[in-house]
PDB file of C-alpha atoms in Angstrom:
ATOM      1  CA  UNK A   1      17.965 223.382  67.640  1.00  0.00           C
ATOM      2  CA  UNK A   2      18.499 226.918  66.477  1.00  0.00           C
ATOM      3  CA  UNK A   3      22.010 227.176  67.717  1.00  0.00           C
ATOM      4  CA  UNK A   4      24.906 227.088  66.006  1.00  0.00           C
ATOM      5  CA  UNK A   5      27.312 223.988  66.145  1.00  0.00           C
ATOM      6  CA  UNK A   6      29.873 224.074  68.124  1.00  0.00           C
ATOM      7  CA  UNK A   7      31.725 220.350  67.833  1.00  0.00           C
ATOM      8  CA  UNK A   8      31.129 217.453  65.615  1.00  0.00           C
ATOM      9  CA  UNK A   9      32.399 213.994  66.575  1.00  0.00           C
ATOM     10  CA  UNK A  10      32.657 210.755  64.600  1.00  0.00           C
ATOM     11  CA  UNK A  11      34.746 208.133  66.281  1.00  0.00           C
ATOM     12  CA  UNK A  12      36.528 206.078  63.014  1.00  0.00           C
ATOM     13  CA  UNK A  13      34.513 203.390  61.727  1.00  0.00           C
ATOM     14  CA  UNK A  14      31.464 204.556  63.179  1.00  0.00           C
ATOM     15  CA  UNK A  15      28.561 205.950  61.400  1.00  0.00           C
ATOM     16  CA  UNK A  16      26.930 208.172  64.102  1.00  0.00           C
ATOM     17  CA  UNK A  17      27.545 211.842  64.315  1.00  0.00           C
ATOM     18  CA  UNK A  18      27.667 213.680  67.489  1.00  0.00           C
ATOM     19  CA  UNK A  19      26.883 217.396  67.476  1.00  0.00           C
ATOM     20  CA  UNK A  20      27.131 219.841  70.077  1.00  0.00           C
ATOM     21  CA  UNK A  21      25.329 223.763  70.114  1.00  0.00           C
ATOM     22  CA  UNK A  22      26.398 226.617  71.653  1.00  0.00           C
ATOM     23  CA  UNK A  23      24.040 226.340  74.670  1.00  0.00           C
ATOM     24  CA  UNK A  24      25.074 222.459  75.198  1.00  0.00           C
ATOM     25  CA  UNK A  25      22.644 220.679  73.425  1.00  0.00           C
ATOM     26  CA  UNK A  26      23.899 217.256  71.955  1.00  0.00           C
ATOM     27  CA  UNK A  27      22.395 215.619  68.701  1.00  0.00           C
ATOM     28  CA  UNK A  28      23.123 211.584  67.768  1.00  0.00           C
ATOM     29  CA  UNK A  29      22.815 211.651  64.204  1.00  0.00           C
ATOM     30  CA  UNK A  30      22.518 208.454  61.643  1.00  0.00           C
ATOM     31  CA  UNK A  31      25.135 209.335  58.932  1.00  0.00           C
ATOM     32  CA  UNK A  32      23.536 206.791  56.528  1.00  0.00           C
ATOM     33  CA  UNK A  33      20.434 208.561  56.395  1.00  0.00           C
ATOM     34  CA  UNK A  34      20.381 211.475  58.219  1.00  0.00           C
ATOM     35  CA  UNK A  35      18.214 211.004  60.691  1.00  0.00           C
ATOM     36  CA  UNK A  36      18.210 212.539  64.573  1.00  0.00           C
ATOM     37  CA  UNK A  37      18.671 209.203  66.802  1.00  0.00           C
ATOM     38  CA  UNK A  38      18.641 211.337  70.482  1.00  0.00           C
ATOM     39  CA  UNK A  39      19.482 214.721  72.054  1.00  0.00           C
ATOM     40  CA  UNK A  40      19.723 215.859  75.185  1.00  0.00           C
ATOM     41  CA  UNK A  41      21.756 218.449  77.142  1.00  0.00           C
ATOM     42  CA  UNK A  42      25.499 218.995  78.799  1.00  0.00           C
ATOM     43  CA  UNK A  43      25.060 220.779  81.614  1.00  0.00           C
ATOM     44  CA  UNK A  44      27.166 223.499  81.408  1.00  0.00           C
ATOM     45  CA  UNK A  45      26.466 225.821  84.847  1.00  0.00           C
ATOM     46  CA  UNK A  46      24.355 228.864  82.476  1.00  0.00           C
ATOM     47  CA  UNK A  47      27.717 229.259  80.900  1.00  0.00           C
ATOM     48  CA  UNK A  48      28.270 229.101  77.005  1.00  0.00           C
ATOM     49  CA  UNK A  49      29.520 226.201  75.612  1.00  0.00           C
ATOM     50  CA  UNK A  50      31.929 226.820  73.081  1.00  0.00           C
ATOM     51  CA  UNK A  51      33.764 223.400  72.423  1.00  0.00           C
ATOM     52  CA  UNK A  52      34.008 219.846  73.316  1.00  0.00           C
ATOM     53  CA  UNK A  53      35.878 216.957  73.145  1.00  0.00           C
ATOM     54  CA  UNK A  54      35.273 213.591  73.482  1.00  0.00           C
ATOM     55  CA  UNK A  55      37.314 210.353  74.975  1.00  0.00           C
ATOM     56  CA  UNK A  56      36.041 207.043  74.993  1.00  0.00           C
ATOM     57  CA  UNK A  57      34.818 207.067  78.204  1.00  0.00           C
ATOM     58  CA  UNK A  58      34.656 211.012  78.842  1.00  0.00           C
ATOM     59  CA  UNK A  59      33.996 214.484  77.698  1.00  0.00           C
ATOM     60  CA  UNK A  60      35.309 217.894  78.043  1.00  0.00           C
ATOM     61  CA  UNK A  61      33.233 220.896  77.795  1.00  0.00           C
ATOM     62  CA  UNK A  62      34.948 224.585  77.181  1.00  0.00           C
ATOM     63  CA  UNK A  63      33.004 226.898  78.191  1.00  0.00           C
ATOM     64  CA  UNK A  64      33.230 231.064  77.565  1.00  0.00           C
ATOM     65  CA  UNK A  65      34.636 232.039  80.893  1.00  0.00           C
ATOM     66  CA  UNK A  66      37.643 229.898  80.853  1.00  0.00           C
ATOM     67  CA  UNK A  67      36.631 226.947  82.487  1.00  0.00           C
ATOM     68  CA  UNK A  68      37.043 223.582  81.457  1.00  0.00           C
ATOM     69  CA  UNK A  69      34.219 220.664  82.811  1.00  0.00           C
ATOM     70  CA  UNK A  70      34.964 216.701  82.661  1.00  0.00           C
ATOM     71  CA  UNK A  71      32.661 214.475  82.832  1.00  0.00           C
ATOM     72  CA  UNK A  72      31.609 210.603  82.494  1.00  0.00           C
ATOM     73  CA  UNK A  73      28.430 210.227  80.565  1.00  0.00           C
ATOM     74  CA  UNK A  74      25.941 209.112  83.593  1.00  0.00           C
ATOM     75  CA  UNK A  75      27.994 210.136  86.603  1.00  0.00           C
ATOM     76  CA  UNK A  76      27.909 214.212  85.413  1.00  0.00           C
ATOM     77  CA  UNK A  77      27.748 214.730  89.483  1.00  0.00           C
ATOM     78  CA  UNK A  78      31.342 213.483  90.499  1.00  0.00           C
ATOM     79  CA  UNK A  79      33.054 215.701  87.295  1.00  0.00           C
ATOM     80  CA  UNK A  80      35.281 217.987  87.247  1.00  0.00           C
ATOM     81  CA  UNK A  81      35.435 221.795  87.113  1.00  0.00           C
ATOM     82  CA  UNK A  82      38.847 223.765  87.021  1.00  0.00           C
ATOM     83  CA  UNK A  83      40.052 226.988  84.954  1.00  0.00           C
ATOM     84  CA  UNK A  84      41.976 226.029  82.125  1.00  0.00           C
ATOM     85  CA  UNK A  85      42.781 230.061  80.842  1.00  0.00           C
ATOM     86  CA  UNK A  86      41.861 233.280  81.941  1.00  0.00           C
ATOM     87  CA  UNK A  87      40.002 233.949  78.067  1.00  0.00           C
ATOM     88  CA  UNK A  88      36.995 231.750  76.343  1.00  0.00           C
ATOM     89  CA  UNK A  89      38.468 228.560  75.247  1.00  0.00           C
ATOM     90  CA  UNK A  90      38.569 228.014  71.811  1.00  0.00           C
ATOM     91  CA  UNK A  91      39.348 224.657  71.491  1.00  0.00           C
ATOM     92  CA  UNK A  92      40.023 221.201  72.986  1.00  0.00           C
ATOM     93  CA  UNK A  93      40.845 218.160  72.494  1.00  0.00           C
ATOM     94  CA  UNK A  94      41.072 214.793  74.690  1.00  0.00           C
ATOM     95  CA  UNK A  95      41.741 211.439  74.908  1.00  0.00           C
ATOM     96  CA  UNK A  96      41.703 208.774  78.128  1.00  0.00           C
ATOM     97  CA  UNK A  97      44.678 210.580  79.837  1.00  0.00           C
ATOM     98  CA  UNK A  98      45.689 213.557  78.564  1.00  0.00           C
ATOM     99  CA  UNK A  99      43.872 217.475  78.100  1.00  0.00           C
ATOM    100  CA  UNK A 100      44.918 220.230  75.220  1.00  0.00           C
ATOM    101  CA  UNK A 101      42.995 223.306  75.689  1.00  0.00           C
ATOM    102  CA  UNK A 102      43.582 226.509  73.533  1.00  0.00           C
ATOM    103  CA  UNK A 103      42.124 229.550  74.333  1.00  0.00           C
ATOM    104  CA  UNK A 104      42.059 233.627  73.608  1.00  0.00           C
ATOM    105  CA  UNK A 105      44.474 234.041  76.405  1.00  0.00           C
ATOM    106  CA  UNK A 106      46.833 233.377  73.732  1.00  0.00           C
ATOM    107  CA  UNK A 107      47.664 230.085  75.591  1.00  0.00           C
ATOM    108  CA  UNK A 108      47.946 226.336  74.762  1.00  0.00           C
ATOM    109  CA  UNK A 109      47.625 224.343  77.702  1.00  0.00           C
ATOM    110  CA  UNK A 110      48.675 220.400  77.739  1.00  0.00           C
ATOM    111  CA  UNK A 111      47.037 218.565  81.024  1.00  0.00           C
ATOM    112  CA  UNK A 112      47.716 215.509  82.810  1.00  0.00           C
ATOM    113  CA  UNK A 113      44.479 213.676  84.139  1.00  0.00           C
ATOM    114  CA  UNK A 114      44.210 211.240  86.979  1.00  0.00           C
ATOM    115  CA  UNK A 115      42.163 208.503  87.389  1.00  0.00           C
ATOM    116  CA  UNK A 116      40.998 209.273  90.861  1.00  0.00           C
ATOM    117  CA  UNK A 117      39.210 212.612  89.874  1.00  0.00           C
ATOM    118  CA  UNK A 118      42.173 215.087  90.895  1.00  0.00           C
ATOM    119  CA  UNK A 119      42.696 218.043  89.236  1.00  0.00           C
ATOM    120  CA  UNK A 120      44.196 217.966  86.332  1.00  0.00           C
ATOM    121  CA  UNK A 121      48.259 218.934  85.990  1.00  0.00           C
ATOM    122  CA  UNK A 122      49.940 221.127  83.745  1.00  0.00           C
ATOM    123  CA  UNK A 123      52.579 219.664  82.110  1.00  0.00           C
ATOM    124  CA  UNK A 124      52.764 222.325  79.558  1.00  0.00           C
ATOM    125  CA  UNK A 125      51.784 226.029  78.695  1.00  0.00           C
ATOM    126  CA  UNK A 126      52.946 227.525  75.200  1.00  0.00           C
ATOM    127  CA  UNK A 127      52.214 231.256  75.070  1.00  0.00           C
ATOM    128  CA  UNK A 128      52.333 233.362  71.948  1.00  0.00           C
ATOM    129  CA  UNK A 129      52.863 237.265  71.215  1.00  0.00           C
ATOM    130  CA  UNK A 130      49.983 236.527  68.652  1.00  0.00           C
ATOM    131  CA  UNK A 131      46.943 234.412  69.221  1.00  0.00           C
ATOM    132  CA  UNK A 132      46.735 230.854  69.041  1.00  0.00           C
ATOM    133  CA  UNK A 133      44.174 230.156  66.330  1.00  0.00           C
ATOM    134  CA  UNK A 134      44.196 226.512  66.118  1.00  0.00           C
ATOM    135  CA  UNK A 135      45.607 222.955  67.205  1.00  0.00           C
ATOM    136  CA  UNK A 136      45.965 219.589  66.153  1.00  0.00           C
ATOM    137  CA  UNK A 137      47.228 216.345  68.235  1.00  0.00           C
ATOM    138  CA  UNK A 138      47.802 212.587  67.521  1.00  0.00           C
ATOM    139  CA  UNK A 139      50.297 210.021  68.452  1.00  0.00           C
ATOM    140  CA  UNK A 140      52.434 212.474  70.773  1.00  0.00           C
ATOM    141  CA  UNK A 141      52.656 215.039  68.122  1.00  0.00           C
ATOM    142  CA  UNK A 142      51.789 218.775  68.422  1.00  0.00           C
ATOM    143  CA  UNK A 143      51.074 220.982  65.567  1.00  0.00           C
ATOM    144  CA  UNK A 144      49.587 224.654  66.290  1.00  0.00           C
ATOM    145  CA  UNK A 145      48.777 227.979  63.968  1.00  0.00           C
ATOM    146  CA  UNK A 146      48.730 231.708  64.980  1.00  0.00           C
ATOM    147  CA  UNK A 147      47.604 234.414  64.141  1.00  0.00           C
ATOM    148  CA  UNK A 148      50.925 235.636  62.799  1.00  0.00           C
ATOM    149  CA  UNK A 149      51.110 233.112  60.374  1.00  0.00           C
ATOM    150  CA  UNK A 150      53.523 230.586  62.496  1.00  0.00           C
ATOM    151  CA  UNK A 151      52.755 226.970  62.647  1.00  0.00           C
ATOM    152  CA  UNK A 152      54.562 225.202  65.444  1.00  0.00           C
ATOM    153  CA  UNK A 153      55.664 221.153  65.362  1.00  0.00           C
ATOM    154  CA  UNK A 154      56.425 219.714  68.840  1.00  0.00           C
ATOM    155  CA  UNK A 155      57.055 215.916  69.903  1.00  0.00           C
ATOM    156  CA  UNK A 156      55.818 214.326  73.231  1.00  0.00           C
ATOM    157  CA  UNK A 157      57.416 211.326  74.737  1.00  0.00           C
ATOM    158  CA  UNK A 158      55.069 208.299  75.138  1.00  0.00           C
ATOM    159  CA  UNK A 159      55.398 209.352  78.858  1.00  0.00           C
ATOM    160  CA  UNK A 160      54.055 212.822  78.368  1.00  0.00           C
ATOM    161  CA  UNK A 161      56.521 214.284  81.075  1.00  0.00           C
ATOM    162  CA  UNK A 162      58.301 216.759  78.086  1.00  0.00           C
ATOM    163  CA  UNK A 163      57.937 218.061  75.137  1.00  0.00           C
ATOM    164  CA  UNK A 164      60.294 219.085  72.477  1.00  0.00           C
ATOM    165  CA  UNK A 165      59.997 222.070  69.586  1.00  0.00           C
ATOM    166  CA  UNK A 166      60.795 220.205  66.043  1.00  0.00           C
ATOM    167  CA  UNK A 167      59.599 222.872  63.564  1.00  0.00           C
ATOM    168  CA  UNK A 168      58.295 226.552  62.869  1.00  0.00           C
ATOM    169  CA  UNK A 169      56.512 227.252  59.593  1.00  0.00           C
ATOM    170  CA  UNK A 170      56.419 230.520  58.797  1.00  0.00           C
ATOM    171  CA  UNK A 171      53.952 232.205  56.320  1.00  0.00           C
ATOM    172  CA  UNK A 172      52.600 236.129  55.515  1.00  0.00           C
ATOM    173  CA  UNK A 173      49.016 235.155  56.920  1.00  0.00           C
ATOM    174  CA  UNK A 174      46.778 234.418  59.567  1.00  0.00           C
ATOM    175  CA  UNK A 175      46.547 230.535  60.406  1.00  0.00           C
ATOM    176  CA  UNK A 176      42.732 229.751  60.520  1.00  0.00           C
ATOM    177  CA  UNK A 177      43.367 225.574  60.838  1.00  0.00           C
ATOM    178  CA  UNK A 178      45.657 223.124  60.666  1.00  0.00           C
ATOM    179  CA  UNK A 179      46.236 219.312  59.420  1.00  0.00           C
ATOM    180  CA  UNK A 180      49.087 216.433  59.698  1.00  0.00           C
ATOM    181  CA  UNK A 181      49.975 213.149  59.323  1.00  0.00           C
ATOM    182  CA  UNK A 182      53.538 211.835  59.303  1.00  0.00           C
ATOM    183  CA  UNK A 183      54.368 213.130  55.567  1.00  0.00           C
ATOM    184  CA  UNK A 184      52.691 216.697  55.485  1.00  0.00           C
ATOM    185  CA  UNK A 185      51.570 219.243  58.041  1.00  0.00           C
ATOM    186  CA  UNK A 186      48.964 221.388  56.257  1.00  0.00           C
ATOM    187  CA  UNK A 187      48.001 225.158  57.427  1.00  0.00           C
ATOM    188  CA  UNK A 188      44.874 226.794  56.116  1.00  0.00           C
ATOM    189  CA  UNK A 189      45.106 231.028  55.989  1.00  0.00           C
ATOM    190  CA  UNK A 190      43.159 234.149  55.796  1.00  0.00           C
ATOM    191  CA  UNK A 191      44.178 235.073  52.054  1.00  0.00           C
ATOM    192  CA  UNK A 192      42.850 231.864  50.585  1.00  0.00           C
ATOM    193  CA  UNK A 193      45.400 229.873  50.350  1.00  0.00           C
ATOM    194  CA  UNK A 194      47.064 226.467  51.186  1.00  0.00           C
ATOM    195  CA  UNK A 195      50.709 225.691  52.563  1.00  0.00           C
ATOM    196  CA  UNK A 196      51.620 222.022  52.414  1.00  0.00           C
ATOM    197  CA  UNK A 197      54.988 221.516  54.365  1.00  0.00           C
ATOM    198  CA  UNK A 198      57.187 218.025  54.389  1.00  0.00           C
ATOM    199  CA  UNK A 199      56.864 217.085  58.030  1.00  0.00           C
ATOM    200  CA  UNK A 200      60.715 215.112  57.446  1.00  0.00           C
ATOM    201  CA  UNK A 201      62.839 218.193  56.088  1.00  0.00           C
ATOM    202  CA  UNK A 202      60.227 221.132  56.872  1.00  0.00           C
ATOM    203  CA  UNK A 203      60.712 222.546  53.283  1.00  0.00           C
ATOM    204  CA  UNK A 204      57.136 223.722  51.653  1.00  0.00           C
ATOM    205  CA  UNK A 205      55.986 221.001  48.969  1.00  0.00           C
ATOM    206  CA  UNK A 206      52.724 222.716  47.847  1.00  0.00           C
ATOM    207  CA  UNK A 207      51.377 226.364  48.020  1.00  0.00           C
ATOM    208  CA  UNK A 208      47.424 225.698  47.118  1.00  0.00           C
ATOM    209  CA  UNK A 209      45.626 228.499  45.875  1.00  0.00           C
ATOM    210  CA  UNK A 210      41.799 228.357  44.366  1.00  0.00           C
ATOM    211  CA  UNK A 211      39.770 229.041  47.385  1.00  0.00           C
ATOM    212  CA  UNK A 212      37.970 232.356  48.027  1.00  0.00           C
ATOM    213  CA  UNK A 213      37.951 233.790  51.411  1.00  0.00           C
ATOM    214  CA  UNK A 214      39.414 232.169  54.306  1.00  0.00           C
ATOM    215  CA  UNK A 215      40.411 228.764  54.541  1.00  0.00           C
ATOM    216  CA  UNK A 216      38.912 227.448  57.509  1.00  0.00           C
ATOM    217  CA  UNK A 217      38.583 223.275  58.039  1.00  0.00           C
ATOM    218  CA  UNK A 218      41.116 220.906  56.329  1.00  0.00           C
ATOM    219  CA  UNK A 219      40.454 217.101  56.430  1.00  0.00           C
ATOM    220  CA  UNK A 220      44.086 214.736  55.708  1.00  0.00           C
ATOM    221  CA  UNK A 221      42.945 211.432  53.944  1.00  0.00           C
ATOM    222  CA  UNK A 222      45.845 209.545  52.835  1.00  0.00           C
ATOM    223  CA  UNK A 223      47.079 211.792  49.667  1.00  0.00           C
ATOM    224  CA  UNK A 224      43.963 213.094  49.649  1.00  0.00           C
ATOM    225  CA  UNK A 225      43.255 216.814  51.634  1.00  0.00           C
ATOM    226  CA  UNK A 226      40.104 218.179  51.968  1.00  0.00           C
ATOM    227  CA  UNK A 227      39.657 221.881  52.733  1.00  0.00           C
ATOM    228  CA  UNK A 228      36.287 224.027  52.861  1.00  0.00           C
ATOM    229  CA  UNK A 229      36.034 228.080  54.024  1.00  0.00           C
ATOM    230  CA  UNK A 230      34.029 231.061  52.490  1.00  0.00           C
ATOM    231  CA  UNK A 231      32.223 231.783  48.910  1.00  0.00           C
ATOM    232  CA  UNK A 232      30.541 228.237  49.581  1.00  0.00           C
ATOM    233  CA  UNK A 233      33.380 226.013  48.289  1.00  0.00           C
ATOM    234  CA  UNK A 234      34.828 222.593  49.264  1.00  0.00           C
ATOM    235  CA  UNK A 235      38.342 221.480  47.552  1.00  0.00           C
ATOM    236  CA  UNK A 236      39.585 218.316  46.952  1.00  0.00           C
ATOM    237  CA  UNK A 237      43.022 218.235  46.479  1.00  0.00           C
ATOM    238  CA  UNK A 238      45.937 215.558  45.417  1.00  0.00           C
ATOM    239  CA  UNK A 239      48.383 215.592  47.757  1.00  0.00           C
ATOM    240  CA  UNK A 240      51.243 213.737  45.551  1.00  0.00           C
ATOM    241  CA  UNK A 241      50.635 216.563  42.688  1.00  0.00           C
ATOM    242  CA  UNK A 242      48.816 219.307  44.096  1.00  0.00           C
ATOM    243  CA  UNK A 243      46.228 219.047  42.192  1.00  0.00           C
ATOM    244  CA  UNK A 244      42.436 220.115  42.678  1.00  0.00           C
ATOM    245  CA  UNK A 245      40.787 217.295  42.164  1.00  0.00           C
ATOM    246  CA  UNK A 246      36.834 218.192  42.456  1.00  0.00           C
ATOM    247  CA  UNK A 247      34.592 221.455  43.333  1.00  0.00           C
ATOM    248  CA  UNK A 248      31.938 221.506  45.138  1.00  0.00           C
ATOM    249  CA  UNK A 249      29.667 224.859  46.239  1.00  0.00           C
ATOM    250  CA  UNK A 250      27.834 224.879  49.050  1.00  0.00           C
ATOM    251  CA  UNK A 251      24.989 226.790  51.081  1.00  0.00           C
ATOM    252  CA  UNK A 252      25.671 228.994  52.837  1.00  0.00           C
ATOM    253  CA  UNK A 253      28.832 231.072  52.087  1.00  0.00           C
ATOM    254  CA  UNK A 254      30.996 230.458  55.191  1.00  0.00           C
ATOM    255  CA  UNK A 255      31.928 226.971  56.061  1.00  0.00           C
ATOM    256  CA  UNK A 256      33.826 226.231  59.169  1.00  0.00           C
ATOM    257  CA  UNK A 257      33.862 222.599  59.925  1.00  0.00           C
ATOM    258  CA  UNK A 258      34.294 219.277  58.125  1.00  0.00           C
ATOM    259  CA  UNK A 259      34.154 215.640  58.185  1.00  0.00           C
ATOM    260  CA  UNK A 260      34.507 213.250  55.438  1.00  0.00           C
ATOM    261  CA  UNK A 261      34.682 209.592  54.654  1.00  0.00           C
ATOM    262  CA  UNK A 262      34.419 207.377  51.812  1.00  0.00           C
ATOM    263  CA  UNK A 263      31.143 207.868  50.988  1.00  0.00           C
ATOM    264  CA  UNK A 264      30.033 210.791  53.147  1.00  0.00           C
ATOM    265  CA  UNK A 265      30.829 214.715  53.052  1.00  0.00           C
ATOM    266  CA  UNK A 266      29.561 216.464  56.608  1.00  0.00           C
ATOM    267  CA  UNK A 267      29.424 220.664  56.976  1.00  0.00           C
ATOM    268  CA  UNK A 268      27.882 222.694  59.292  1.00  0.00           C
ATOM    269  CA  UNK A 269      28.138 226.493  59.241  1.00  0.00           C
ATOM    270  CA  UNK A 270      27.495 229.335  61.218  1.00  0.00           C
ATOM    271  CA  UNK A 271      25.300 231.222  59.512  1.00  0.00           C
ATOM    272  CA  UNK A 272      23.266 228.045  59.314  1.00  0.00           C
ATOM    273  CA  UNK A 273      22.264 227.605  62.500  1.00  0.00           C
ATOM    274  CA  UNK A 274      20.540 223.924  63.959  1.00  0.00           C
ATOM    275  CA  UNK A 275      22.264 222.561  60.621  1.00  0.00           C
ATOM    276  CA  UNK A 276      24.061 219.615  59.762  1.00  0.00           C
ATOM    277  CA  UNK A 277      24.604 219.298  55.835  1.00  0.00           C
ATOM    278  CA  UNK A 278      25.321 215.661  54.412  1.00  0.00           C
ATOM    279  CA  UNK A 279      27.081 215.197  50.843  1.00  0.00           C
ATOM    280  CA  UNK A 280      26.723 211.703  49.667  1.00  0.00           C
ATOM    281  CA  UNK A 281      28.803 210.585  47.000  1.00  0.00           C
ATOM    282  CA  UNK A 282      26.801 207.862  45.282  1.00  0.00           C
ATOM    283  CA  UNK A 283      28.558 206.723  41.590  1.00  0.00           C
ATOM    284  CA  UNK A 284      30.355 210.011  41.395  1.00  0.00           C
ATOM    285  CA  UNK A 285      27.213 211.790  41.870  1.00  0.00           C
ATOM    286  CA  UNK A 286      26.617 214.068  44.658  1.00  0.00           C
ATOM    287  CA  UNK A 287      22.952 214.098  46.577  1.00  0.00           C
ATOM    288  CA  UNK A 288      22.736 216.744  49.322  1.00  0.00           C
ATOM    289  CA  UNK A 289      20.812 215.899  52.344  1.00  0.00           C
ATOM    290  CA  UNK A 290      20.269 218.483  55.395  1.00  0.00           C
ATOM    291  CA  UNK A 291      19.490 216.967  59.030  1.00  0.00           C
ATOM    292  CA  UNK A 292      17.682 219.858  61.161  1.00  0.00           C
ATOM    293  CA  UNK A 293      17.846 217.795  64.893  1.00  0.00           C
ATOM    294  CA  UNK A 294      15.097 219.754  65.840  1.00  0.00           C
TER     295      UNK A 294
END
């Protein structure tokens, strides 16, 4: 493909990648040796896609003018088509009953879905003077950045019906992505650098500098956090020290997405377009591989 990617998916455990381009086309991709298993295409109405998310048994495409489709993989003619925002959607995320869409309406929208192919329901809208750069969400927690250089902790109830404001990190820079588990929430930023906050007392453990550029794609594993961003680099850091553990350059210069295991280091940039880079890490060595699905 000679688009740009868009999404990548790995469900834990498993060691095929999915990869969605801009104009909905959808790569499976071996991550043991990098080879193109299938593509095909989302059908997306002539719109740009510019996200997706993936459930187990769905998908969510975001598409440029707002609109949100969801969809079962073989029944694509009984989904679903609403507007989520009156702006492109940036990003979403989904799992078997519940939406989060972001988008450049300066919105973050939390949906309700139904099982009988209703529309979804709001059950929350956060809005923000500044944009809303990023989000992340897992077991009921919130955690979103802005473009004023806020980052934003809520809490869900297993029930969904409310949520509930727990922190607000504040820092002198732009919030290009965020990270957490239940000991750190981690904010990448525009000048380069790192803020690790406790997620218990909200005090700042770490500020991380090193990287040049913006920090754009952070990666929690365990005490280990992963970052990537401009001037081709990818940081490994030590979460109990804050320590940079390993370098890495990369090609090209801008790096905006991530995924890393064990054994495996995944990248994809922009100005790389059709392009899925694979690190292996093989006795401490690194081997680069580059899977072109087309």
């Amino acid at each position: 493909f000679d688009d740009p990617v868009v999404t990548l998916n790995i469900k834990t455990g498993s060691q095929i990648l999915t990869a969605v381009f801009s104009r909905g086309a959808v790569a499976l991709i071996s991550i043991a040796d990098s080879s193109c298993i299938s593509k095909h295409h989302l059908s997306a109405g002539g719109h740009q896609v510019e996200c997706v998310a993936f459930s187990d048994s769905a998908f969510a495409c975001g598409l440029g003018n707002g609109e949100v489709i969801l969809s079962v993989p073989g029944a694509e003619d009984a989904s679903i088509n609403f507007k989520a925002h009156d702006d492109e959607i940036k990003n979403l995320y989904l799992e078997s009953s519940l939406l989060i869409t972001n988008g450049w309406d300066k919105h973050l929208n939390v949906w309700q879905l139904s099982d009988h192919q209703e529309q979804p329901t709001c059950l929350l809208s956060l809005s923000a003077q500044a944009d809303i750069d990023c989000f992340s969400y897992h077991d009921d927690y919130l955690v979103y950045g802005t473009s004023a250089g806020n980052v934003f902790v809520w809490k869900g109830p297993s029930h969904r019906s409310a949520f509930t404001g727990l922190f607000e990190f504040q820092y002198s820079a732009e919030v290009y992505c965020v990270a957490f588990d239940f000991q750190n929430v981690v904010a990448g930023y525009s000048n380069s650098e790192i803020a690790v906050w406790d997620m218990v007392t909200g005090e700042m453990s770490y500020l991380l500098s090193g990287h040049i550029g913006i920090v754009r794609c952070l990666q929690l594993d365990g005490r280990r956090l992963i970052s990537g961003g401009d001037r081709r680099q990818v940081r490994v850091w030590d979460l109990k020290t804050g320590e940079c553990l390993c370098l890495l350059h990369r090609h090209p210069p801008l790096l905006n997405q991530l995924w890393a295991n064990e054994s495996r280091l995944v990248t994809v940039s922009p100005d790389w377009p059709g392009t899925i880079t694979v690190l292996c890490y093989d006795n401490h060595h690194i081997q680069k591989k580059s899977s072109h699905p087309a």
